[in-house]
Amino acid sequence: MAVVALKDNYIGEVADRVENFHGNQVVYFNWEKHLMFCAATAFPLPPDMPFGAVLEQILPTYYGMHPDFAKIDWSKVTWTVDGKAFTPDPAKSLKDHGVRHKSLIRFTTPGLDGIDGTCS
Amino acid sequence: MTRNVSITLQNTEDARPIIEAIEADNPAAVVVQYPAMVKIDVPDRIVVKRDSVTERLGRDFDLQEIHLSLISLNGYIDEDDDEFVLSWR
Amino acid sequence: MAKKLGLKQKYQMMTRGLGWDTTYQSMDKVYPFDKFEGIKVHDWDAWEDPFRLTMDSYWKLQAEKERKLYAVIDSFAQNNGHLGISDPRYLNAVKLFIQGVSPLEYMAHRHFAHVARNIRGIGPAVAAQMQSLDELRHAQTQIHTISHYNKFFDGIHEWRHMHDRVWYLSVPKSFFDDAVTAGPFEFLTAISFSFEYLLTNLLFVPFMSGAAYNGDLATVTFGFSAQSDESRHMTLGLEVIKFLLEQDEANVPIIQRWLDKWFWRGYRLLTLVAMMMDYLLPKKIMSWQEAWEMYYEEAGGALFQDLARYGIKEPMSAAVARKEKNRLSSEAWAIFYQYTHAAAFHTWDIDEEHKAWLAEKYPETFDKLYRPRLDFWEKEAAAGRRFYNNALPQLCTVCQIPMGFTEPDDPTTICFRESEYKGEHYHFCSDGCKGIFDNEPEKYVQSWLPVHQIFQGNCGGASVEDVLKWYRMNLGADNLDFSGSPEDKFWSEWHRTASRAEAAE
């Protein structure tokens, strides 16, 4: 039973269908071991946006104030989307990387473990 | 196994005779003061006796007046005209 | 003259004596809501009422409580009681209370009236009716009391409007909406048992004791006046559980599932209280961890030992709550510190004395994990770069809190859980929240998640400013850091004047 309800076969309306986002899809980003950013961040992004825009605009704008950010060696960063490892290609779109509506992208920066190494 | 039952009362003039009666009638009571309140823990059972409160208050005490001072409790309640009891049954 | 009735006889006549079975309509038609959840009740007369309170005594006692309370409120206002608080930072706990909790009191009033009408046992119906009146009283007295602060402080003026819209208030709102859209027995298990019995002490007791310690006479008084009703509510909760467990074995697994769910929902809601106790109160009573140990682990532990004879186990996620107790408040503070530009209360940098207290209370976690980032934020603020997170956070689909909780066994990694349902992704902060979704996905696919609603264009516009205006926040007064806020200025100015006046004497 998908819900306990007075009415048989009650179906709920899905509040976050992709059609409600005006052509965008929601994408989440999380920088591992940097809990100064309290949670993963959420953005409404066009599926055709090139991954380069993530690297050049989104991440520097929203994570750039962290002292580790300038030290990132981007060639060593490891990435997953919804648990699957991938290597970003700046020219290819989010969609090409397997990013769907409400996908979670996690990135790990080896050797960088936050403020004083405390994962903040 | 012994488990505590517990009652928390306001730290007020109205509650003072109730707290004193509990201490007198429950020798195992552990009374802890916090800002504005008093928490009393007793193993297994707490009894509040109408007569004991009446004696300290200097007038007839109706046990339901305890509602005016009560903050919290833990355990099962049994209440009649003469005693208000908390216990694990 | 007839002999005065004893308490038990009087109770019998004035509650049980008021019930009857309908004849010209079937009972099932008159009470259409009390069977669809699968709960079986064979004998409503087996209901026992521990507090033998009848309506006539109820009115008398409540009138006395009101008289006492309003005398205090009057004298508090007349004597400018707001100037006696320990520190204006304290009031941020009060803001959170009126925005987040008082609207729930009103919802509880409405829904206990509904439950009183819709369950066919007269004993619990009378208890639910009294509770409905209590809850209305709580909402009213809280509004009256806190309205005095509204004359002098920010963030209190639009609490009702904000409750239905602001991102962090969707946490308490969705909690209660979940309960009132369930059947009557789940509601009673959720609110009367899980919240009132297991967890309410953690909300009211530290909050009110904290108010007393911080010189807030008005809040102490409404708080304890309300809390004096809570004992009755707790007792109703305990009695409901015991009664349902005794009525039919088939009820046991249903109740267990509700306990697992509502323990976790209530606990997640109390994240806000954990932050209040450890971070918002200038003078502290006890730490969240101490309160959790005293009111949940000890008191709840005794209770679950007792319920074991019915086959009831401690809620599934209690072990996770135990692991989180030394980090919950710091994780919550991180969320509100960095999003305080979008909140109708203030946060601030933590001073050394406060850090020392946190280090003493949380020896395994504070220095190792949290002090360095508080120090860093302080340095940044001093350099004119106070840290605000300008991206919106990912929210949990069930509790709706930004997903800032960490893995139960690794406080350095965010806990991500997800489910796929009918081709859509859903994200959760914990196994507890995921389990709730997986049991009833058709309910939670409807979650009104503030971040997603902003993206959909349903919250006043695309910029943060548009959204905050839609929340009816006074920008620059209600939000941002306490330091430099209008109430910070008002308070220092008043103290300067007061000490000048003293010096002149």
XYZ file of C-alpha atoms in Angstrom:
714
model
C 0.000 0.000 0.000
C 1.540 3.300 -1.094
C -0.424 5.320 1.460
C -2.935 4.692 4.251
C -5.967 6.671 3.157
C -9.716 6.810 3.542
C -10.063 6.761 -0.231
C -9.037 3.605 -2.124
C -6.147 3.987 -4.573
C -5.344 7.491 -3.414
C -2.722 9.070 -5.669
C -0.706 12.109 -4.599
C 0.244 14.920 -6.928
C 4.003 14.987 -7.496
C 5.047 18.499 -6.437
C 8.492 18.443 -8.032
C 7.849 17.032 -11.502
C 10.468 18.282 -13.928
C 7.721 19.978 -15.982
C 7.207 22.436 -13.111
C 10.705 23.888 -13.448
C 10.328 25.860 -16.693
C 12.812 23.845 -18.731
C 15.331 23.428 -15.939
C 16.107 20.428 -13.831
C 17.225 20.528 -10.210
C 20.858 19.525 -9.697
C 22.619 19.162 -6.341
C 26.347 19.580 -5.682
C 28.314 18.461 -2.663
C 31.981 19.150 -1.931
C 33.031 16.230 0.258
C 34.833 16.894 3.552
C 33.978 20.601 3.478
C 31.185 20.903 5.993
C 31.617 24.637 6.319
C 29.053 24.387 3.533
C 26.393 22.809 5.709
C 24.577 20.835 3.018
C 24.692 20.047 -0.683
C 23.632 23.042 -2.794
C 20.699 23.057 -5.199
C 20.400 24.789 -8.578
C 17.798 24.831 -11.363
C 19.884 24.201 -14.479
C 19.126 23.590 -18.163
C 19.930 19.958 -19.089
C 21.884 21.207 -22.090
C 24.185 23.426 -20.036
C 27.806 22.455 -20.699
C 29.641 21.004 -17.721
C 32.227 23.729 -18.232
C 29.750 26.226 -16.795
C 29.662 24.232 -13.564
C 33.442 24.364 -13.332
C 33.881 27.966 -14.401
C 30.842 29.661 -12.927
C 28.847 27.737 -10.362
C 31.566 26.186 -8.240
C 33.835 29.271 -8.034
C 30.878 31.541 -7.235
C 29.451 29.431 -4.440
C 32.509 27.631 -3.060
C 35.293 30.072 -3.906
C 35.354 31.711 -0.464
C 36.741 28.559 1.119
C 40.537 28.714 1.648
C 40.902 25.246 0.071
C 39.177 26.239 -3.152
C 42.168 28.003 -4.715
C 44.338 24.963 -3.892
C 42.234 22.445 -5.799
C 44.116 20.448 -8.425
C 41.228 19.878 -10.793
C 42.967 17.036 -12.581
C 42.852 15.011 -9.353
C 39.243 15.692 -8.417
C 36.983 12.637 -8.414
C 33.315 12.922 -9.311
C 30.159 10.876 -8.939
C 26.662 11.462 -10.196
C 24.013 9.520 -8.276
C 26.752 7.221 -6.994
C 28.382 6.472 -10.397
C 31.908 7.734 -11.075
C 32.434 9.978 -14.099
C 35.054 12.255 -15.650
C 33.704 15.661 -16.598
C 34.064 16.922 -20.131
C 33.616 20.711 -20.087
C 32.248 20.751 -23.629
C 29.565 18.149 -23.013
C 26.203 18.875 -21.441
C 24.923 17.890 -18.007
C 22.588 15.451 -19.745
C 25.539 13.819 -21.537
C 27.097 13.160 -18.128
C 24.020 11.281 -16.985
C 22.704 14.172 -14.867
C 18.947 13.874 -14.505
C 16.305 15.860 -12.612
C 17.289 15.856 -8.911
C 20.642 14.198 -9.535
C 23.315 14.565 -6.887
C 26.877 15.339 -7.988
C 29.538 14.749 -5.320
C 33.117 15.821 -5.805
C 36.146 14.949 -3.706
C 39.361 16.960 -3.673
C 42.179 14.629 -2.557
C 44.571 16.103 -0.010
C 42.174 18.888 0.929
C 40.227 18.147 4.100
C 38.802 21.498 5.087
C 39.801 24.093 7.660
C 42.767 22.758 9.682
C 41.995 19.309 8.276
C 38.750 19.095 10.275
C 36.502 18.472 7.263
C 34.867 21.865 7.619
C 14.682 -4.111 37.948
C 14.227 -0.730 39.588
C 13.177 2.143 37.391
C 12.634 5.710 38.426
C 9.323 7.449 38.286
C 9.519 11.186 38.197
C 7.541 14.361 38.793
C 8.557 17.939 37.954
C 6.894 20.867 39.713
C 7.205 24.620 39.461
C 9.460 26.260 41.960
C 6.727 28.442 43.451
C 5.116 29.229 46.772
C 2.080 27.132 45.781
C 4.207 24.109 45.008
C 6.435 24.272 48.078
C 4.124 22.369 50.468
C 3.620 19.710 47.768
C 7.364 19.299 47.304
C 7.892 19.115 51.076
C 5.133 16.542 51.443
C 6.681 14.408 48.691
C 10.087 14.556 50.357
C 8.577 13.533 53.696
C 6.448 10.699 52.315
C 9.032 9.304 49.883
C 12.303 8.834 51.762
C 14.127 7.651 48.622
C 13.272 10.851 46.725
C 16.093 12.624 44.896
C 15.246 16.303 44.504
C 17.054 18.370 41.876
C 16.598 22.148 41.529
C 16.652 23.838 38.119
C 15.870 27.458 37.259
C 12.124 27.843 38.010
C 11.493 24.135 38.580
C 12.161 21.142 40.758
C 12.495 17.571 39.464
C 11.913 14.699 41.871
C 12.935 11.123 41.029
C 12.002 8.107 43.130
C 12.620 4.411 42.405
C 9.411 2.600 41.383
C 6.738 4.734 43.043
C 5.946 8.297 44.128
C 3.013 9.115 46.367
C 1.557 12.565 47.028
C -0.717 12.453 50.087
C -3.532 14.912 50.504
C -3.183 14.923 54.298
C 0.526 15.665 54.193
C 0.030 18.655 51.897
C -2.954 19.873 53.961
C -0.867 19.763 57.116
C 1.879 21.907 55.572
C -0.490 24.258 53.783
C -2.644 25.047 56.810
C -5.853 24.593 54.833
C -7.690 21.756 53.136
C -5.858 20.752 49.944
C -7.688 19.280 46.976
C -5.280 16.921 45.188
C -6.396 18.206 41.803
C -4.834 21.543 42.715
C -1.601 19.772 41.829
C -2.464 20.621 38.211
C -1.653 24.255 38.960
C 1.957 23.415 39.770
C 2.690 20.379 37.656
C 5.244 20.592 34.854
C 5.894 17.020 33.871
C 5.803 13.428 35.026
C 6.949 9.965 34.066
C 5.132 6.772 35.066
C 1.519 5.615 35.267
C -0.888 7.697 37.350
C -3.460 6.536 39.833
C -5.454 9.282 41.462
C -8.227 9.299 44.053
C -9.392 11.720 46.753
C -6.546 10.951 49.159
C -3.517 9.971 47.106
C -1.894 10.781 43.794
C 0.420 7.905 42.853
C 2.942 7.469 40.043
C 4.391 4.020 39.441
C 5.507 1.439 36.905
C 2.937 -1.327 37.169
C -27.985 17.078 51.824
C -26.652 14.295 49.612
C -23.159 13.090 50.397
C -20.477 14.616 48.189
C -19.394 12.211 45.427
C -15.925 10.692 45.581
C -13.538 11.503 42.738
C -13.983 8.126 41.043
C -17.812 8.208 41.177
C -17.958 11.783 40.018
C -15.644 10.978 37.145
C -17.759 7.985 36.172
C -20.936 10.024 36.034
C -19.542 13.074 34.329
C -17.681 11.351 31.515
C -18.878 7.805 30.919
C -22.395 8.822 31.814
C -22.371 11.289 28.903
C -21.805 8.722 26.153
C -24.444 6.771 24.245
C -24.810 4.451 21.272
C -26.716 5.918 18.367
C -29.912 4.204 17.233
C -31.429 5.865 14.181
C -28.081 6.003 12.383
C -25.447 3.275 12.641
C -22.379 4.002 14.779
C -20.186 3.339 11.715
C -21.940 6.100 9.824
C -21.675 8.535 12.717
C -17.988 7.684 13.214
C -16.673 7.149 9.666
C -12.950 7.746 10.349
C -11.937 5.377 13.114
C -11.535 2.125 11.163
C -9.619 2.747 7.931
C -6.224 2.676 9.630
C -6.741 -0.982 10.515
C -6.875 -0.404 14.276
C -9.268 -2.769 16.050
C -11.072 -1.727 19.221
C -13.379 -4.273 20.855
C -14.246 -2.620 24.136
C -14.145 1.126 24.577
C -15.163 0.739 28.229
C -11.766 -0.786 28.970
C -10.336 2.731 28.559
C -8.886 3.904 31.864
C -8.515 7.547 32.727
C -5.583 8.197 34.956
C -6.414 11.851 35.619
C -9.986 11.751 36.752
C -10.671 15.277 35.661
C -14.230 16.332 34.897
C -15.310 19.418 32.967
C -16.454 21.342 36.042
C -13.055 20.949 37.751
C -11.318 21.589 34.457
C -12.929 25.037 34.069
C -12.080 25.948 37.634
C -8.425 24.961 37.358
C -7.928 26.543 33.961
C -9.509 29.804 35.123
C -7.075 29.895 38.018
C -4.120 29.303 35.687
C -5.305 32.134 33.431
C -5.729 34.554 36.333
C -2.180 33.937 37.454
C -0.752 34.183 33.977
C -2.478 37.418 32.986
C -1.468 39.089 36.236
C 2.149 38.372 35.308
C 1.729 39.470 31.686
C 0.191 42.780 32.788
C 2.887 43.561 35.275
C 5.578 42.488 32.806
C 4.303 44.980 30.226
C 3.765 47.738 32.772
C 7.266 47.368 34.175
C 9.080 47.145 30.818
C 9.975 43.554 31.564
C 11.701 43.165 28.203
C 14.568 45.263 29.543
C 15.283 42.689 32.220
C 16.358 39.880 29.906
C 19.954 38.675 30.100
C 20.885 39.605 26.562
C 18.799 40.459 23.475
C 20.301 37.453 21.682
C 18.165 35.339 23.962
C 15.038 36.600 22.178
C 15.924 34.706 19.040
C 14.728 31.586 20.818
C 11.405 33.349 21.445
C 11.158 34.352 17.773
C 11.672 30.771 16.708
C 9.000 29.746 19.193
C 6.266 32.119 17.982
C 7.077 31.445 14.316
C 7.433 27.702 14.616
C 5.544 26.418 17.650
C 2.561 28.678 18.378
C 0.904 27.974 15.005
C 1.178 24.271 15.835
C -0.668 24.855 19.092
C -3.539 26.277 17.089
C -3.463 23.346 14.662
C -3.522 21.014 17.656
C -6.586 22.838 18.956
C -8.396 22.248 15.675
C -7.388 18.674 15.278
C -8.061 17.518 18.828
C -11.583 18.903 18.369
C -11.827 16.770 15.223
C -10.541 13.682 17.035
C -12.883 14.277 19.985
C -15.781 14.231 17.536
C -14.579 11.270 15.535
C -13.622 8.502 17.921
C -16.438 6.606 19.477
C -15.059 6.054 22.987
C -16.373 8.652 25.418
C -13.319 8.493 27.726
C -10.757 9.517 25.104
C -13.293 11.856 23.472
C -13.596 13.898 26.683
C -9.810 13.930 27.130
C -9.325 15.051 23.506
C -11.939 17.774 23.955
C -10.137 19.152 27.002
C -6.875 19.022 25.133
C -8.414 20.915 22.219
C -9.344 23.722 24.619
C -5.902 23.628 26.234
C -4.217 24.036 22.878
C -6.323 27.058 22.001
C -5.380 28.563 25.343
C -1.703 27.880 24.634
C -1.826 29.589 21.258
C -3.639 32.606 22.699
C -1.435 33.061 25.747
C 1.722 32.728 23.669
C 0.511 35.371 21.226
C -0.502 37.707 24.052
C 2.759 37.292 25.916
C 5.105 37.588 22.978
C 3.201 40.582 21.546
C 4.923 42.685 24.186
C 8.319 41.859 22.631
C 6.920 42.679 19.207
C 6.789 46.348 20.239
C 10.563 46.460 20.662
C 12.171 43.647 18.702
C 12.235 42.372 15.118
C 11.134 39.143 13.472
C 7.909 38.739 15.455
C 5.467 40.829 13.436
C 4.437 38.329 10.726
C 4.845 34.965 12.374
C 1.573 33.559 11.060
C 2.223 34.598 7.474
C 5.789 33.313 7.701
C 4.786 29.976 9.168
C 3.197 28.916 5.877
C 6.041 30.135 3.671
C 9.515 30.482 5.178
C 11.961 27.664 4.407
C 12.878 26.647 7.952
C 9.281 26.955 9.186
C 8.217 24.327 6.671
C 9.919 21.943 9.103
C 7.387 22.331 11.964
C 4.534 23.034 9.551
C 5.034 19.872 7.502
C 5.464 17.845 10.691
C 2.028 18.819 11.908
C 0.398 18.672 8.472
C 1.626 15.093 8.249
C -0.055 14.297 11.574
C -3.429 15.942 10.837
C -3.704 14.275 7.441
C -3.361 10.852 9.072
C -6.228 8.957 10.679
C -7.277 9.687 14.282
C -5.251 6.902 15.879
C -2.080 7.760 14.025
C -2.620 11.387 15.035
C -2.932 10.385 18.695
C 0.165 8.202 18.453
C 2.052 11.002 16.704
C 1.086 13.935 18.850
C -0.195 12.582 22.159
C 2.267 9.764 22.558
C 5.406 10.356 20.506
C 5.484 14.092 20.807
C 3.752 14.879 24.097
C 4.888 11.869 26.050
C 8.326 11.081 24.691
C 9.607 14.413 23.465
C 7.673 17.450 24.755
C 9.806 17.696 27.866
C 12.724 18.392 25.589
C 10.902 21.326 24.069
C 9.190 22.957 27.005
C 11.294 22.183 29.989
C 14.657 23.459 28.747
C 12.970 26.300 26.882
C 11.093 27.561 29.939
C 13.843 26.881 32.396
C 16.109 28.710 29.941
C 13.679 31.613 29.846
C 13.752 31.809 33.646
C 17.530 31.769 33.652
C 17.652 34.509 31.036
C 15.298 36.869 32.823
C 12.280 36.311 30.587
C 9.565 36.260 33.189
C 6.732 36.455 30.675
C 7.790 33.401 28.713
C 8.461 31.368 31.833
C 4.953 32.066 32.959
C 3.108 31.203 29.753
C 5.407 28.256 29.343
C 4.768 26.701 32.680
C 1.099 27.573 32.508
C 0.942 25.604 29.247
C 3.208 22.904 30.572
C 0.860 22.260 33.485
C -1.601 21.027 30.840
C 1.064 18.902 29.178
C 1.127 16.374 31.993
C -2.491 15.655 31.213
C -1.657 15.415 27.502
C 1.234 13.059 28.184
C -1.051 10.889 30.205
C -3.578 10.757 27.375
C -0.758 9.711 25.047
C 0.412 6.910 27.276
C -3.105 5.689 27.860
C -3.920 5.649 24.128
C -0.916 3.456 23.393
C -1.565 1.030 26.220
C -5.270 0.813 25.383
C -4.707 0.115 21.679
C -2.011 -2.462 22.406
C -4.300 -4.272 24.809
C -7.333 -4.247 22.515
C -5.996 -6.466 19.735
C -2.691 -8.079 18.813
C -3.145 -6.939 15.236
C -2.700 -3.374 16.479
C 0.864 -4.028 17.652
C 2.701 -3.865 14.296
C 0.664 -0.813 13.231
C 1.562 1.010 16.440
C 5.198 -0.026 16.134
C 5.381 1.457 12.631
C 3.825 4.705 13.879
C 6.240 4.845 16.803
C 9.215 4.356 14.495
C 7.895 7.120 12.242
C 6.833 9.670 14.823
C 9.762 9.219 17.126
C 11.974 10.128 14.196
C 9.811 12.975 12.906
C 9.609 14.485 16.401
C 13.303 14.039 16.998
C 14.214 15.733 13.725
C 11.912 18.637 14.615
C 13.739 18.987 17.925
C 16.940 19.742 16.015
C 15.807 23.361 16.345
C 15.579 22.946 20.122
C 19.043 21.395 20.280
C 20.423 24.480 18.543
C 18.443 26.740 20.851
C 19.818 25.090 23.981
C 23.455 24.934 22.962
C 23.790 28.053 20.843
C 20.935 30.568 21.251
C 20.605 30.791 25.031
C 23.111 33.268 26.464
C 22.858 31.584 29.867
C 22.590 27.841 29.518
C 20.695 25.314 31.587
C 22.084 22.055 30.330
C 23.384 20.826 27.011
C 21.236 19.123 24.402
C 23.131 15.911 25.073
C 22.363 16.109 28.800
C 18.708 16.841 28.142
C 18.484 13.976 25.653
C 20.005 11.587 28.172
C 17.738 12.711 30.987
C 14.438 13.039 29.130
C 14.733 10.508 26.376
C 17.279 7.858 27.263
C 16.414 7.599 30.935
C 12.689 8.389 31.003
C 11.956 6.872 27.575
C 14.115 3.880 28.386
C 12.014 3.102 31.465
C 8.867 3.388 29.390
C 10.025 1.091 26.584
C 11.030 -1.540 29.123
C 7.449 -1.404 30.270
C 5.957 -1.585 26.758
C 8.134 -4.615 25.909
C 5.476 -6.867 27.406
C 3.193 -5.968 24.480
C 5.942 -6.758 21.975
C 6.808 -3.094 21.395
C 10.453 -2.286 20.711
C 12.293 0.986 21.142
C 11.822 3.135 18.001
C 13.998 1.943 15.145
C 16.104 5.083 14.832
C 16.702 5.713 18.542
C 20.233 4.316 18.096
C 20.945 6.945 15.435
C 19.668 9.726 17.710
C 22.040 8.460 20.387
C 24.981 8.663 17.961
C 23.993 12.182 16.871
C 23.593 13.661 20.317
C 27.080 15.143 20.502
C 26.858 16.852 17.113
C 23.225 17.686 16.393
C 23.256 21.245 17.729
C 26.521 22.155 15.973
C 25.265 20.827 12.642
C 22.058 22.844 13.077
C 23.964 25.986 14.026
C 26.059 25.658 10.857
C 22.853 25.679 8.817
C 21.348 28.725 10.474
C 24.597 30.665 10.742
C 25.127 30.536 6.992
C 21.479 31.071 6.025
C 20.618 33.738 8.603
C 20.342 36.307 5.785
C 17.193 34.407 4.806
C 15.853 33.825 8.332
C 13.685 36.005 10.564
C 16.035 35.671 13.492
C 19.706 36.397 14.077
C 22.816 34.326 14.541
C 26.291 35.526 15.506
C 29.892 34.584 16.104
C 30.388 32.513 19.236
C 32.579 34.061 21.940
C 35.413 32.273 23.749
C 33.488 31.661 26.954
C 30.701 30.019 25.007
C 33.198 27.904 23.047
C 34.763 26.769 26.308
C 31.331 25.684 27.532
C 30.711 23.750 24.314
C 34.142 22.110 24.570
C 33.377 21.044 28.134
C 29.938 19.669 27.254
C 31.077 18.007 24.029
C 34.617 16.805 24.677
C 34.666 14.229 21.825
C 33.436 16.508 19.086
C 33.608 20.238 19.689
C 37.342 21.016 19.535
C 37.976 18.404 16.902
C 35.186 19.210 14.475
C 33.435 22.498 15.181
C 35.718 24.989 16.909
C 37.984 25.464 13.866
C 35.114 26.518 11.612
C 33.642 28.858 14.234
C 37.100 30.458 14.580
C 37.377 30.761 10.817
C 33.953 32.380 10.487
C 34.815 34.813 13.240
C 38.025 35.834 11.457
C 36.179 36.240 8.173
C 33.516 38.412 9.824
C 36.182 40.562 11.475
C 37.718 41.083 8.033
C 34.342 42.246 6.694
C 33.544 38.942 4.987
C 30.850 37.489 7.240
C 30.085 34.084 5.699
C 26.660 33.680 4.114
C 25.890 30.768 1.837
C 24.352 32.250 -1.294
C 23.352 28.942 -2.863
C 20.166 27.257 -1.672
C 20.538 23.999 0.248
C 19.307 20.537 -0.671
C 16.361 19.612 1.568
C 15.197 16.269 2.912
C 11.887 15.287 1.287
C 10.378 14.187 4.604
C 11.663 16.383 7.462
C 12.395 19.277 5.044
C 15.526 20.303 6.976
C 18.575 21.241 4.856
C 20.551 18.024 4.485
C 23.278 18.966 6.935
C 23.230 15.794 9.023
C 26.192 13.453 8.858
C 26.539 9.664 8.653
C 25.705 8.014 11.991
C 29.211 6.543 12.135
C 31.128 9.326 10.406
C 30.583 12.931 11.482
C 32.701 14.200 8.556
C 30.481 12.912 5.733
C 26.980 14.101 4.897
C 24.382 11.358 5.174
C 22.692 10.998 1.784
C 19.852 8.536 1.292
C 17.584 8.261 -1.717
C 14.644 6.386 -3.154
C 13.318 6.051 -6.656
C 9.535 6.089 -6.969
C 7.624 6.062 -10.266
C 10.753 7.232 -12.075
C 11.476 10.212 -9.766
C 14.416 10.703 -7.396
C 13.737 11.535 -3.763
C 16.424 12.528 -1.265
C 16.531 12.018 2.503
C 18.755 13.001 5.397
C 18.585 9.647 7.150
C 17.343 6.085 7.111
C 14.548 7.292 9.407
C 13.193 9.784 6.866
C 13.731 7.385 3.946
C 11.785 4.664 5.760
C 8.865 7.040 6.298
C 8.778 7.895 2.594
C 9.103 4.276 1.470
C 6.103 3.279 3.614
C 3.800 5.916 2.128
C 5.345 7.463 -0.986
C 2.036 8.798 -2.309
C 1.878 11.096 0.690
C 5.376 12.541 0.497
C 5.621 13.013 -3.275
C 3.448 16.025 -2.425
C 6.019 17.653 -0.100
C 6.086 21.433 -0.523
C 9.846 21.850 -0.397
C 10.654 25.561 -0.105
C 13.819 25.419 -2.217
C 12.054 23.680 -5.091
C 9.082 26.000 -4.787
C 11.397 28.983 -5.169
C 12.859 27.399 -8.325
C 9.356 26.814 -9.656
C 8.621 30.516 -9.277
C 5.965 30.146 -6.587
C 7.605 32.313 -3.910
C 7.498 35.900 -5.055
C 10.323 35.917 -7.595
C 13.741 34.631 -8.545
C 16.059 36.724 -6.375
C 16.635 36.174 -2.682
C 15.274 39.644 -2.029
C 12.018 38.893 -3.887
C 11.554 35.759 -1.822
C 12.269 37.481 1.491
C 9.774 40.212 0.645
C 7.224 37.542 -0.129
C 7.986 36.156 3.333
C 7.205 39.726 4.601
C 10.592 40.048 6.233
C 11.894 43.485 7.066
C 15.222 43.259 5.323
C 18.153 44.410 7.401
C 16.153 44.181 10.622
C 14.674 40.702 10.906
C 17.524 38.894 9.153
C 21.360 38.881 9.064
C 23.885 38.751 11.891
C 22.917 40.070 15.306
C 25.981 42.267 15.335
C 24.939 45.661 13.949
C 21.248 44.780 13.859
C 18.677 47.396 14.965
C 18.051 45.482 18.195
C 21.754 45.273 18.921
C 21.848 49.085 18.587
C 18.665 49.590 20.596
C 19.994 47.463 23.416
C 23.441 49.126 23.629
C 21.836 52.557 23.451
C 19.464 51.718 26.292
C 22.309 50.402 28.440
C 24.383 53.504 27.764
C 21.481 55.703 28.870
C 20.840 53.521 31.902
C 24.449 53.636 33.071
C 24.594 57.430 32.506
C 21.512 57.799 34.646
C 23.110 55.659 37.349
C 26.332 57.657 37.234
C 24.355 60.910 37.632
C 22.708 59.718 40.836
